[in-house]
Backbone atoms as SQL, in Angstrom:
CREATE TABLE atoms (id INTEGER PRIMARY KEY, chain TEXT, resi INTEGER, resn TEXT, atom TEXT, x REAL, y REAL, z REAL);
INSERT INTO atoms VALUES
  (1, 'A', 1, 'MET', 'N', 3.554, -9.538, 17.550),
  (2, 'A', 1, 'MET', 'CA', 3.162, -9.601, 16.003),
  (3, 'A', 1, 'MET', 'C', 4.607, -10.373, 15.644),
  (4, 'A', 2, 'SER', 'N', 4.124, -11.251, 14.501),
  (5, 'A', 2, 'SER', 'CA', 5.164, -12.116, 13.894),
  (6, 'A', 2, 'SER', 'C', 5.793, -11.269, 12.769),
  (7, 'A', 3, 'VAL', 'N', 7.080, -11.778, 12.280),
  (8, 'A', 3, 'VAL', 'CA', 7.729, -11.115, 11.289),
  (9, 'A', 3, 'VAL', 'C', 7.803, -12.057, 10.120),
  (10, 'A', 4, 'ALA', 'N', 7.483, -11.595, 9.125),
  (11, 'A', 4, 'ALA', 'CA', 7.605, -12.491, 7.735),
  (12, 'A', 4, 'ALA', 'C', 8.179, -11.507, 6.717),
  (13, 'A', 5, 'ILE', 'N', 9.253, -11.955, 6.069),
  (14, 'A', 5, 'ILE', 'CA', 9.884, -11.357, 4.838),
  (15, 'A', 5, 'ILE', 'C', 9.390, -11.869, 3.651),
  (16, 'A', 6, 'VAL', 'N', 8.842, -11.035, 2.889),
  (17, 'A', 6, 'VAL', 'CA', 8.343, -11.371, 1.598),
  (18, 'A', 6, 'VAL', 'C', 8.881, -10.480, 0.374),
  (19, 'A', 7, 'GLU', 'N', 9.360, -10.976, -0.507),
  (20, 'A', 7, 'GLU', 'CA', 9.975, -10.201, -1.534),
  (21, 'A', 7, 'GLU', 'C', 8.801, -9.645, -2.446),
  (22, 'A', 8, 'GLY', 'N', 8.940, -8.431, -2.933),
  (23, 'A', 8, 'GLY', 'CA', 8.139, -7.660, -3.612),
  (24, 'A', 8, 'GLY', 'C', 8.652, -6.480, -4.368),
  (25, 'A', 9, 'PRO', 'N', 8.014, -5.854, -5.122),
  (26, 'A', 9, 'PRO', 'CA', 8.560, -4.870, -5.879),
  (27, 'A', 9, 'PRO', 'C', 8.935, -3.624, -5.117),
  (28, 'A', 10, 'ALA', 'N', 9.941, -2.882, -5.434),
  (29, 'A', 10, 'ALA', 'CA', 10.440, -1.569, -4.784),
  (30, 'A', 10, 'ALA', 'C', 9.650, -0.494, -5.359),
  (31, 'A', 11, 'ILE', 'N', 9.494, 0.518, -4.517),
  (32, 'A', 11, 'ILE', 'CA', 8.997, 1.918, -5.009),
  (33, 'A', 11, 'ILE', 'C', 9.920, 2.496, -5.808),
  (34, 'A', 12, 'LEU', 'N', 9.692, 2.882, -7.158),
  (35, 'A', 12, 'LEU', 'CA', 10.469, 3.683, -7.918),
  (36, 'A', 12, 'LEU', 'C', 10.041, 5.196, -7.754),
  (37, 'A', 13, 'ILE', 'N', 11.053, 6.033, -7.507),
  (38, 'A', 13, 'ILE', 'CA', 10.808, 7.458, -7.187),
  (39, 'A', 13, 'ILE', 'C', 10.264, 8.076, -8.450),
  (40, 'A', 14, 'GLY', 'N', 8.994, 8.735, -8.224),
  (41, 'A', 14, 'GLY', 'CA', 8.393, 9.501, -9.375),
  (42, 'A', 14, 'GLY', 'C', 7.441, 8.739, -10.174),
  (43, 'A', 15, 'TYR', 'N', 7.289, 7.490, -9.830),
  (44, 'A', 15, 'TYR', 'CA', 6.414, 6.524, -10.566),
  (45, 'A', 15, 'TYR', 'C', 5.297, 6.018, -9.537),
  (46, 'A', 16, 'THR', 'N', 3.953, 5.789, -10.089),
  (47, 'A', 16, 'THR', 'CA', 3.013, 5.293, -9.240),
  (48, 'A', 16, 'THR', 'C', 3.389, 3.632, -8.795),
  (49, 'A', 17, 'TYR', 'N', 3.254, 3.453, -7.460),
  (50, 'A', 17, 'TYR', 'CA', 3.486, 2.108, -6.980),
  (51, 'A', 17, 'TYR', 'C', 2.117, 1.428, -6.738),
  (52, 'A', 18, 'ARG', 'N', 2.040, 0.315, -7.056),
  (53, 'A', 18, 'ARG', 'CA', 0.916, -0.624, -6.722),
  (54, 'A', 18, 'ARG', 'C', 1.327, -1.965, -6.133),
  (55, 'A', 19, 'LEU', 'N', 0.684, -2.390, -5.193),
  (56, 'A', 19, 'LEU', 'CA', 0.847, -3.586, -4.560),
  (57, 'A', 19, 'LEU', 'C', -0.506, -4.243, -3.985),
  (58, 'A', 20, 'ASP', 'N', -0.632, -5.550, -4.367),
  (59, 'A', 20, 'ASP', 'CA', -1.876, -6.224, -3.518),
  (60, 'A', 20, 'ASP', 'C', -1.340, -6.895, -2.393),
  (61, 'A', 21, 'LEU', 'N', -2.139, -6.850, -1.393),
  (62, 'A', 21, 'LEU', 'CA', -1.845, -7.384, -0.045),
  (63, 'A', 21, 'LEU', 'C', -2.884, -8.578, 0.172),
  (64, 'A', 22, 'GLU', 'N', -2.326, -9.691, 0.381),
  (65, 'A', 22, 'GLU', 'CA', -3.316, -10.791, 0.695),
  (66, 'A', 22, 'GLU', 'C', -3.081, -11.255, 2.070),
  (67, 'A', 23, 'ALA', 'N', -4.113, -11.267, 2.896),
  (68, 'A', 23, 'ALA', 'CA', -4.047, -11.795, 4.293),
  (69, 'A', 23, 'ALA', 'C', -4.758, -13.079, 4.429),
  (70, 'A', 24, 'GLU', 'N', -4.208, -13.996, 5.595),
  (71, 'A', 24, 'GLU', 'CA', -4.715, -15.263, 5.808),
  (72, 'A', 24, 'GLU', 'C', -6.160, -14.942, 6.532),
  (73, 'A', 25, 'ALA', 'N', -6.161, -13.950, 7.283),
  (74, 'A', 25, 'ALA', 'CA', -7.518, -13.661, 8.112),
  (75, 'A', 25, 'ALA', 'C', -8.208, -12.505, 7.406),
  (76, 'A', 26, 'PRO', 'N', -9.511, -12.580, 7.576),
  (77, 'A', 26, 'PRO', 'CA', -10.327, -11.437, 6.960),
  (78, 'A', 26, 'PRO', 'C', -10.173, -10.012, 7.548),
  (79, 'A', 27, 'LEU', 'N', -9.035, -9.474, 7.072),
  (80, 'A', 27, 'LEU', 'CA', -8.648, -8.049, 7.745),
  (81, 'A', 27, 'LEU', 'C', -9.436, -6.893, 7.041),
  (82, 'A', 28, 'PHE', 'N', -10.080, -7.190, 5.838),
  (83, 'A', 28, 'PHE', 'CA', -10.594, -6.105, 5.082),
  (84, 'A', 28, 'PHE', 'C', -11.982, -6.252, 4.782),
  (85, 'A', 29, 'PRO', 'N', -12.941, -6.407, 5.826),
  (86, 'A', 29, 'PRO', 'CA', -14.362, -6.539, 5.558),
  (87, 'A', 29, 'PRO', 'C', -14.901, -5.454, 4.812),
  (88, 'A', 30, 'GLU', 'N', -16.000, -5.721, 4.389),
  (89, 'A', 30, 'GLU', 'CA', -16.704, -4.942, 3.172),
  (90, 'A', 30, 'GLU', 'C', -16.944, -3.350, 3.571),
  (91, 'A', 31, 'MET', 'N', -17.318, -3.132, 4.708),
  (92, 'A', 31, 'MET', 'CA', -17.445, -1.756, 5.051),
  (93, 'A', 31, 'MET', 'C', -16.273, -1.001, 5.715),
  (94, 'A', 32, 'ALA', 'N', -15.156, -1.708, 5.814),
  (95, 'A', 32, 'ALA', 'CA', -14.009, -1.216, 6.632),
  (96, 'A', 32, 'ALA', 'C', -13.510, 0.251, 5.876),
  (97, 'A', 33, 'ASP', 'N', -13.239, 1.048, 6.886),
  (98, 'A', 33, 'ASP', 'CA', -12.598, 2.233, 6.482),
  (99, 'A', 33, 'ASP', 'C', -11.186, 2.325, 6.909),
  (100, 'A', 34, 'ILE', 'N', -10.234, 2.073, 6.026),
  (101, 'A', 34, 'ILE', 'CA', -8.833, 2.058, 6.400),
  (102, 'A', 34, 'ILE', 'C', -7.906, 3.080, 5.969),
  (103, 'A', 35, 'ILE', 'N', -6.977, 3.549, 6.818),
  (104, 'A', 35, 'ILE', 'CA', -5.975, 4.501, 6.600),
  (105, 'A', 35, 'ILE', 'C', -4.757, 4.007, 6.797),
  (106, 'A', 36, 'ALA', 'N', -3.705, 4.312, 6.022),
  (107, 'A', 36, 'ALA', 'CA', -2.316, 4.063, 6.086),
  (108, 'A', 36, 'ALA', 'C', -1.506, 5.279, 5.845),
  (109, 'A', 37, 'GLN', 'N', -0.450, 5.395, 6.840),
  (110, 'A', 37, 'GLN', 'CA', 0.617, 6.639, 6.678),
  (111, 'A', 37, 'GLN', 'C', 1.882, 5.968, 6.242),
  (112, 'A', 38, 'VAL', 'N', 2.352, 6.596, 5.358),
  (113, 'A', 38, 'VAL', 'CA', 3.728, 6.229, 4.831),
  (114, 'A', 38, 'VAL', 'C', 4.683, 7.181, 5.571),
  (115, 'A', 39, 'ARG', 'N', 5.793, 6.645, 6.232),
  (116, 'A', 39, 'ARG', 'CA', 6.883, 7.442, 6.843),
  (117, 'A', 39, 'ARG', 'C', 8.225, 6.713, 6.564),
  (118, 'A', 40, 'LEU', 'N', 9.301, 7.501, 6.823),
  (119, 'A', 40, 'LEU', 'CA', 10.677, 6.999, 6.523),
  (120, 'A', 40, 'LEU', 'C', 11.009, 5.915, 7.635),
  (121, 'A', 41, 'LYS', 'N', 10.529, 6.002, 8.714),
  (122, 'A', 41, 'LYS', 'CA', 10.675, 5.032, 9.791),
  (123, 'A', 41, 'LYS', 'C', 9.363, 5.268, 10.760),
  (124, 'A', 42, 'PRO', 'N', 9.107, 4.173, 11.602),
  (125, 'A', 42, 'PRO', 'CA', 7.984, 4.289, 12.461),
  (126, 'A', 42, 'PRO', 'C', 7.981, 5.757, 13.412),
  (127, 'A', 43, 'SER', 'N', 9.299, 6.116, 13.838),
  (128, 'A', 43, 'SER', 'CA', 9.409, 7.108, 14.741),
  (129, 'A', 43, 'SER', 'C', 9.500, 8.525, 14.114),
  (130, 'A', 44, 'ALA', 'N', 9.448, 8.512, 12.750),
  (131, 'A', 44, 'ALA', 'CA', 9.521, 9.647, 11.882),
  (132, 'A', 44, 'ALA', 'C', 8.296, 10.676, 12.112),
  (133, 'A', 45, 'PRO', 'N', 8.620, 11.901, 12.298),
  (134, 'A', 45, 'PRO', 'CA', 7.361, 12.812, 12.475),
  (135, 'A', 45, 'PRO', 'C', 6.602, 13.187, 11.304),
  (136, 'A', 46, 'ASP', 'N', 7.347, 13.160, 10.248),
  (137, 'A', 46, 'ASP', 'CA', 6.715, 13.555, 8.847),
  (138, 'A', 46, 'ASP', 'C', 6.064, 12.398, 8.168),
  (139, 'A', 47, 'VAL', 'N', 4.645, 12.663, 7.691),
  (140, 'A', 47, 'VAL', 'CA', 3.997, 11.793, 6.827),
  (141, 'A', 47, 'VAL', 'C', 4.313, 12.114, 5.529),
  (142, 'A', 48, 'LEU', 'N', 4.778, 10.926, 4.786),
  (143, 'A', 48, 'LEU', 'CA', 5.186, 11.114, 3.368),
  (144, 'A', 48, 'LEU', 'C', 3.944, 11.040, 2.369),
  (145, 'A', 49, 'ALA', 'N', 3.019, 10.173, 2.838),
  (146, 'A', 49, 'ALA', 'CA', 1.812, 10.015, 2.177),
  (147, 'A', 49, 'ALA', 'C', 0.917, 9.377, 2.997),
  (148, 'A', 50, 'THR', 'N', -0.345, 9.638, 2.761),
  (149, 'A', 50, 'THR', 'CA', -1.560, 9.039, 3.287),
  (150, 'A', 50, 'THR', 'C', -2.569, 8.253, 2.311),
  (151, 'A', 51, 'LEU', 'N', -2.764, 7.081, 2.699),
  (152, 'A', 51, 'LEU', 'CA', -3.593, 6.103, 1.722),
  (153, 'A', 51, 'LEU', 'C', -4.900, 5.949, 2.493),
  (154, 'A', 52, 'ARG', 'N', -5.956, 5.886, 1.746),
  (155, 'A', 52, 'ARG', 'CA', -7.239, 5.747, 2.353),
  (156, 'A', 52, 'ARG', 'C', -8.193, 4.931, 1.382),
  (157, 'A', 53, 'THR', 'N', -9.076, 4.273, 2.143),
  (158, 'A', 53, 'THR', 'CA', -10.108, 3.446, 1.090),
  (159, 'A', 53, 'THR', 'C', -11.076, 4.499, 0.524),
  (160, 'A', 54, 'ASP', 'N', -11.288, 5.678, 1.214),
  (161, 'A', 54, 'ASP', 'CA', -12.242, 6.567, 0.679),
  (162, 'A', 54, 'ASP', 'C', -11.612, 7.405, -0.596),
  (163, 'A', 55, 'ASP', 'N', -10.418, 7.402, -0.988),
  (164, 'A', 55, 'ASP', 'CA', -9.973, 7.976, -1.957),
  (165, 'A', 55, 'ASP', 'C', -9.324, 6.994, -3.004),
  (166, 'A', 56, 'ALA', 'N', -9.681, 5.628, -2.923),
  (167, 'A', 56, 'ALA', 'CA', -9.163, 4.454, -3.677),
  (168, 'A', 56, 'ALA', 'C', -7.557, 4.271, -3.877),
  (169, 'A', 57, 'THR', 'N', -6.891, 4.792, -2.886),
  (170, 'A', 57, 'THR', 'CA', -5.347, 4.559, -2.852),
  (171, 'A', 57, 'THR', 'C', -5.345, 3.183, -1.948),
  (172, 'A', 58, 'LEU', 'N', -6.305, 2.890, -1.305),
  (173, 'A', 58, 'LEU', 'CA', -6.622, 1.569, -0.753),
  (174, 'A', 58, 'LEU', 'C', -7.897, 1.153, -1.286),
  (175, 'A', 59, 'THR', 'N', -7.914, 0.006, -2.048),
  (176, 'A', 59, 'THR', 'CA', -9.080, -0.557, -2.707),
  (177, 'A', 59, 'THR', 'C', -9.276, -2.019, -2.047),
  (178, 'A', 60, 'ARG', 'N', -10.420, -2.263, -1.378),
  (179, 'A', 60, 'ARG', 'CA', -10.812, -3.572, -1.048),
  (180, 'A', 60, 'ARG', 'C', -11.224, -4.579, -2.122),
  (181, 'A', 61, 'ARG', 'N', -10.524, -5.609, -2.222),
  (182, 'A', 61, 'ARG', 'CA', -11.032, -6.551, -3.324),
  (183, 'A', 61, 'ARG', 'C', -11.812, -7.654, -2.762),
  (184, 'A', 62, 'SER', 'N', -11.507, -8.072, -1.478),
  (185, 'A', 62, 'SER', 'CA', -12.293, -9.219, -0.768),
  (186, 'A', 62, 'SER', 'C', -11.920, -9.021, 0.634),
  (187, 'A', 63, 'ASP', 'N', -12.557, -9.800, 1.617),
  (188, 'A', 63, 'ASP', 'CA', -12.258, -9.816, 2.996),
  (189, 'A', 63, 'ASP', 'C', -10.751, -10.037, 3.291),
  (190, 'A', 64, 'CYS', 'N', -9.984, -10.743, 2.316),
  (191, 'A', 64, 'CYS', 'CA', -8.582, -11.041, 2.528),
  (192, 'A', 64, 'CYS', 'C', -7.576, -10.382, 1.384),
  (193, 'A', 65, 'LEU', 'N', -8.146, -9.417, 0.783),
  (194, 'A', 65, 'LEU', 'CA', -7.307, -8.934, -0.386),
  (195, 'A', 65, 'LEU', 'C', -7.554, -7.416, -0.468),
  (196, 'A', 66, 'LEU', 'N', -6.379, -6.662, -0.484),
  (197, 'A', 66, 'LEU', 'CA', -6.513, -5.383, -0.554),
  (198, 'A', 66, 'LEU', 'C', -5.329, -4.713, -1.545),
  (199, 'A', 67, 'SER', 'N', -5.786, -3.845, -2.547),
  (200, 'A', 67, 'SER', 'CA', -4.951, -3.195, -3.311),
  (201, 'A', 67, 'SER', 'C', -4.439, -1.866, -2.873),
  (202, 'A', 68, 'MET', 'N', -3.132, -1.555, -2.887),
  (203, 'A', 68, 'MET', 'CA', -2.621, -0.286, -2.424),
  (204, 'A', 68, 'MET', 'C', -1.960, 0.373, -3.549),
  (205, 'A', 69, 'THR', 'N', -2.143, 1.704, -3.727),
  (206, 'A', 69, 'THR', 'CA', -1.528, 2.520, -4.712),
  (207, 'A', 69, 'THR', 'C', -0.979, 3.788, -4.041),
  (208, 'A', 70, 'ILE', 'N', 0.315, 4.016, -4.327),
  (209, 'A', 70, 'ILE', 'CA', 0.858, 5.173, -3.912),
  (210, 'A', 70, 'ILE', 'C', 1.213, 6.132, -5.204),
  (211, 'A', 71, 'PRO', 'N', 0.378, 7.199, -5.222),
  (212, 'A', 71, 'PRO', 'CA', 0.647, 7.965, -6.509),
  (213, 'A', 71, 'PRO', 'C', 1.991, 8.523, -6.690),
  (214, 'A', 72, 'ALA', 'N', 2.255, 8.769, -8.200),
  (215, 'A', 72, 'ALA', 'CA', 3.695, 9.285, -8.490),
  (216, 'A', 72, 'ALA', 'C', 3.870, 10.595, -7.789),
  (217, 'A', 73, 'HIS', 'N', 2.807, 11.451, -7.638),
  (218, 'A', 73, 'HIS', 'CA', 3.249, 12.809, -6.803),
  (219, 'A', 73, 'HIS', 'C', 3.680, 12.554, -5.586),
  (220, 'A', 74, 'ASP', 'N', 3.185, 11.483, -4.840),
  (221, 'A', 74, 'ASP', 'CA', 3.770, 11.210, -3.521),
  (222, 'A', 74, 'ASP', 'C', 5.227, 10.477, -3.675),
  (223, 'A', 75, 'THR', 'N', 5.430, 9.507, -4.441),
  (224, 'A', 75, 'THR', 'CA', 6.713, 8.809, -4.550),
  (225, 'A', 75, 'THR', 'C', 7.706, 9.754, -4.993),
  (226, 'A', 76, 'SER', 'N', 7.428, 10.783, -5.826),
  (227, 'A', 76, 'SER', 'CA', 8.471, 11.791, -6.215),
  (228, 'A', 76, 'SER', 'C', 9.078, 12.588, -5.232),
  (229, 'A', 77, 'ARG', 'N', 8.477, 12.555, -4.039),
  (230, 'A', 77, 'ARG', 'CA', 8.981, 13.182, -2.764),
  (231, 'A', 77, 'ARG', 'C', 9.814, 12.120, -1.757),
  (232, 'A', 78, 'PHE', 'N', 9.915, 10.928, -2.255),
  (233, 'A', 78, 'PHE', 'CA', 10.594, 9.785, -1.387),
  (234, 'A', 78, 'PHE', 'C', 12.064, 10.029, -1.816),
  (235, 'A', 79, 'GLU', 'N', 12.895, 9.505, -1.006),
  (236, 'A', 79, 'GLU', 'CA', 14.395, 9.424, -1.247),
  (237, 'A', 79, 'GLU', 'C', 14.842, 7.887, -1.234),
  (238, 'A', 80, 'PRO', 'N', 15.956, 7.536, -1.869),
  (239, 'A', 80, 'PRO', 'CA', 16.313, 6.195, -1.922),
  (240, 'A', 80, 'PRO', 'C', 16.576, 5.705, -0.529),
  (241, 'A', 81, 'GLY', 'N', 16.183, 4.435, -0.343),
  (242, 'A', 81, 'GLY', 'CA', 16.285, 3.853, 1.035),
  (243, 'A', 81, 'GLY', 'C', 15.149, 3.026, 1.199),
  (244, 'A', 82, 'SER', 'N', 14.245, 3.302, 2.200),
  (245, 'A', 82, 'SER', 'CA', 12.955, 2.547, 2.236),
  (246, 'A', 82, 'SER', 'C', 11.958, 3.435, 2.952),
  (247, 'A', 83, 'VAL', 'N', 10.923, 3.054, 3.068),
  (248, 'A', 83, 'VAL', 'CA', 9.651, 3.620, 3.842),
  (249, 'A', 83, 'VAL', 'C', 8.989, 2.401, 4.519),
  (250, 'A', 84, 'VAL', 'N', 8.122, 3.040, 5.602),
  (251, 'A', 84, 'VAL', 'CA', 7.339, 1.957, 6.224),
  (252, 'A', 84, 'VAL', 'C', 5.835, 2.385, 6.246),
  (253, 'A', 85, 'LEU', 'N', 4.976, 1.587, 6.410),
  (254, 'A', 85, 'LEU', 'CA', 3.619, 1.795, 6.579),
  (255, 'A', 85, 'LEU', 'C', 2.945, 0.707, 7.609),
  (256, 'A', 86, 'ASP', 'N', 1.805, 1.139, 8.138),
  (257, 'A', 86, 'ASP', 'CA', 0.849, 0.014, 8.635),
  (258, 'A', 86, 'ASP', 'C', -0.421, 0.637, 8.396),
  (259, 'A', 87, 'MET', 'N', -1.415, -0.204, 8.825),
  (260, 'A', 87, 'MET', 'CA', -2.769, 0.268, 8.432),
  (261, 'A', 87, 'MET', 'C', -3.736, 0.025, 9.517),
  (262, 'A', 88, 'VAL', 'N', -4.747, 0.976, 9.531),
  (263, 'A', 88, 'VAL', 'CA', -5.591, 1.090, 10.823),
  (264, 'A', 88, 'VAL', 'C', -6.986, 1.262, 10.296),
  (265, 'A', 89, 'ARG', 'N', -7.937, 0.443, 10.822),
  (266, 'A', 89, 'ARG', 'CA', -9.287, 0.665, 10.508),
  (267, 'A', 89, 'ARG', 'C', -9.952, 1.683, 11.562),
  (268, 'A', 90, 'VAL', 'N', -10.459, 2.716, 10.902),
  (269, 'A', 90, 'VAL', 'CA', -10.816, 3.978, 11.522),
  (270, 'A', 90, 'VAL', 'C', -12.385, 3.886, 11.623),
  (271, 'A', 91, 'ASP', 'N', -13.086, 2.947, 11.035),
  (272, 'A', 91, 'ASP', 'CA', -14.567, 2.615, 11.229),
  (273, 'A', 91, 'ASP', 'C', -14.761, 2.130, 12.645),
  (274, 'A', 92, 'ALA', 'N', -13.801, 1.442, 13.211),
  (275, 'A', 92, 'ALA', 'CA', -13.967, 0.790, 14.500),
  (276, 'A', 92, 'ALA', 'C', -13.889, 1.823, 15.491),
  (277, 'A', 93, 'ARG', 'N', -14.408, 1.615, 16.742),
  (278, 'A', 93, 'ARG', 'CA', -14.158, 2.531, 17.802),
  (279, 'A', 93, 'ARG', 'C', -13.764, 1.628, 19.056),
  (280, 'A', 94, 'PRO', 'N', -12.623, 1.864, 19.665),
  (281, 'A', 94, 'PRO', 'CA', -11.614, 2.822, 19.095),
  (282, 'A', 94, 'PRO', 'C', -10.984, 2.295, 17.856),
  (283, 'A', 95, 'SER', 'N', -10.240, 3.014, 17.045),
  (284, 'A', 95, 'SER', 'CA', -9.478, 2.588, 15.888),
  (285, 'A', 95, 'SER', 'C', -8.722, 1.330, 16.134),
  (286, 'A', 96, 'LEU', 'N', -8.754, 0.564, 15.118),
  (287, 'A', 96, 'LEU', 'CA', -7.978, -0.912, 15.205),
  (288, 'A', 96, 'LEU', 'C', -6.861, -0.960, 14.279),
  (289, 'A', 97, 'PRO', 'N', -5.595, -1.110, 14.773),
  (290, 'A', 97, 'PRO', 'CA', -4.625, -1.400, 14.054),
  (291, 'A', 97, 'PRO', 'C', -4.720, -2.775, 13.394),
  (292, 'A', 98, 'LEU', 'N', -4.269, -2.941, 12.164),
  (293, 'A', 98, 'LEU', 'CA', -4.375, -4.455, 11.476),
  (294, 'A', 98, 'LEU', 'C', -3.383, -5.339, 11.863),
  (295, 'A', 99, 'GLY', 'N', -2.384, -4.886, 12.646),
  (296, 'A', 99, 'GLY', 'CA', -1.311, -5.734, 13.200),
  (297, 'A', 99, 'GLY', 'C', -0.149, -6.208, 12.137),
  (298, 'A', 100, 'PHE', 'N', 0.096, -5.392, 11.297),
  (299, 'A', 100, 'PHE', 'CA', 1.260, -5.602, 10.453),
  (300, 'A', 100, 'PHE', 'C', 1.959, -4.264, 9.891),
  (301, 'A', 101, 'LEU', 'N', 3.125, -4.316, 9.774),
  (302, 'A', 101, 'LEU', 'CA', 3.965, -3.302, 9.357),
  (303, 'A', 101, 'LEU', 'C', 4.678, -3.540, 8.057),
  (304, 'A', 102, 'LEU', 'N', 4.629, -2.677, 7.010),
  (305, 'A', 102, 'LEU', 'CA', 5.444, -3.064, 5.767),
  (306, 'A', 102, 'LEU', 'C', 6.549, -2.329, 5.764),
  (307, 'A', 103, 'GLU', 'N', 7.869, -2.684, 5.183),
  (308, 'A', 103, 'GLU', 'CA', 8.777, -1.894, 5.097),
  (309, 'A', 103, 'GLU', 'C', 9.281, -2.107, 3.557),
  (310, 'A', 104, 'ILE', 'N', 9.252, -1.114, 2.667),
  (311, 'A', 104, 'ILE', 'CA', 9.308, -1.266, 1.232),
  (312, 'A', 104, 'ILE', 'C', 10.478, -0.472, 0.753),
  (313, 'A', 105, 'PRO', 'N', 11.398, -1.053, 0.000),
  (314, 'A', 105, 'PRO', 'CA', 12.476, -0.480, -0.479),
  (315, 'A', 105, 'PRO', 'C', 12.220, 0.669, -1.543),
  (316, 'A', 106, 'VAL', 'N', 12.899, 1.783, -1.559),
  (317, 'A', 106, 'VAL', 'CA', 12.734, 2.806, -2.414),
  (318, 'A', 106, 'VAL', 'C', 13.990, 3.006, -3.253),
  (319, 'A', 107, 'MET', 'N', 13.784, 2.967, -4.543),
  (320, 'A', 107, 'MET', 'CA', 14.970, 3.088, -5.487),
  (321, 'A', 107, 'MET', 'C', 14.724, 4.387, -6.440),
  (322, 'A', 108, 'LEU', 'N', 15.915, 4.931, -6.822),
  (323, 'A', 108, 'LEU', 'CA', 15.919, 5.928, -7.839),
  (324, 'A', 108, 'LEU', 'C', 15.979, 5.302, -9.125),
  (325, 'A', 109, 'PRO', 'N', 14.920, 5.369, -10.130),
  (326, 'A', 109, 'PRO', 'CA', 14.994, 4.923, -11.385),
  (327, 'A', 109, 'PRO', 'C', 16.028, 5.349, -12.352),
  (328, 'A', 110, 'VAL', 'N', 16.466, 4.570, -13.138),
  (329, 'A', 110, 'VAL', 'CA', 17.387, 5.093, -14.170),
  (330, 'A', 110, 'VAL', 'C', 16.643, 6.016, -15.181),
  (331, 'A', 111, 'THR', 'N', 15.397, 5.590, -15.730),
  (332, 'A', 111, 'THR', 'CA', 14.696, 6.438, -16.595),
  (333, 'A', 111, 'THR', 'C', 13.741, 7.275, -15.865),
  (334, 'A', 112, 'ARG', 'N', 13.894, 8.381, -15.733),
  (335, 'A', 112, 'ARG', 'CA', 13.015, 9.417, -15.040),
  (336, 'A', 112, 'ARG', 'C', 12.934, 10.736, -15.671),
  (337, 'A', 113, 'GLY', 'N', 12.064, 11.586, -15.168),
  (338, 'A', 113, 'GLY', 'CA', 11.978, 13.046, -15.716),
  (339, 'A', 113, 'GLY', 'C', 11.021, 13.015, -16.807),
  (340, 'A', 114, 'LEU', 'N', 10.252, 11.984, -17.119),
  (341, 'A', 114, 'LEU', 'CA', 9.422, 11.881, -18.264),
  (342, 'A', 114, 'LEU', 'C', 8.186, 12.646, -18.030),
  (343, 'A', 115, 'PRO', 'N', 7.508, 13.294, -18.927),
  (344, 'A', 115, 'PRO', 'CA', 6.202, 13.844, -18.816),
  (345, 'A', 115, 'PRO', 'C', 4.992, 12.887, -18.344);
């Protein structure tokens, strides 16, 4: 697996996080069923959030473009630092890891505690 560092937005604790992922290869075919688990680090036992294509937290835009949303109720449980996630196609047998890992910084926002 190659490593590429790309700058992007940090997760702000307590706010919904959105990110579009664009791949060079067609990783997100039309009928793909994809799941991502968010953890503090790859070896962490606790899952902080689960994202899925069937609940629209992962939304396929094209074969190469996927939109990811982490709801505010999930980010409110995060701590400052970073989180990691990868994605797996669960419609394939056996399940097929998509071959990338994201590490996203997590920050405590200044403006918080709003309704």
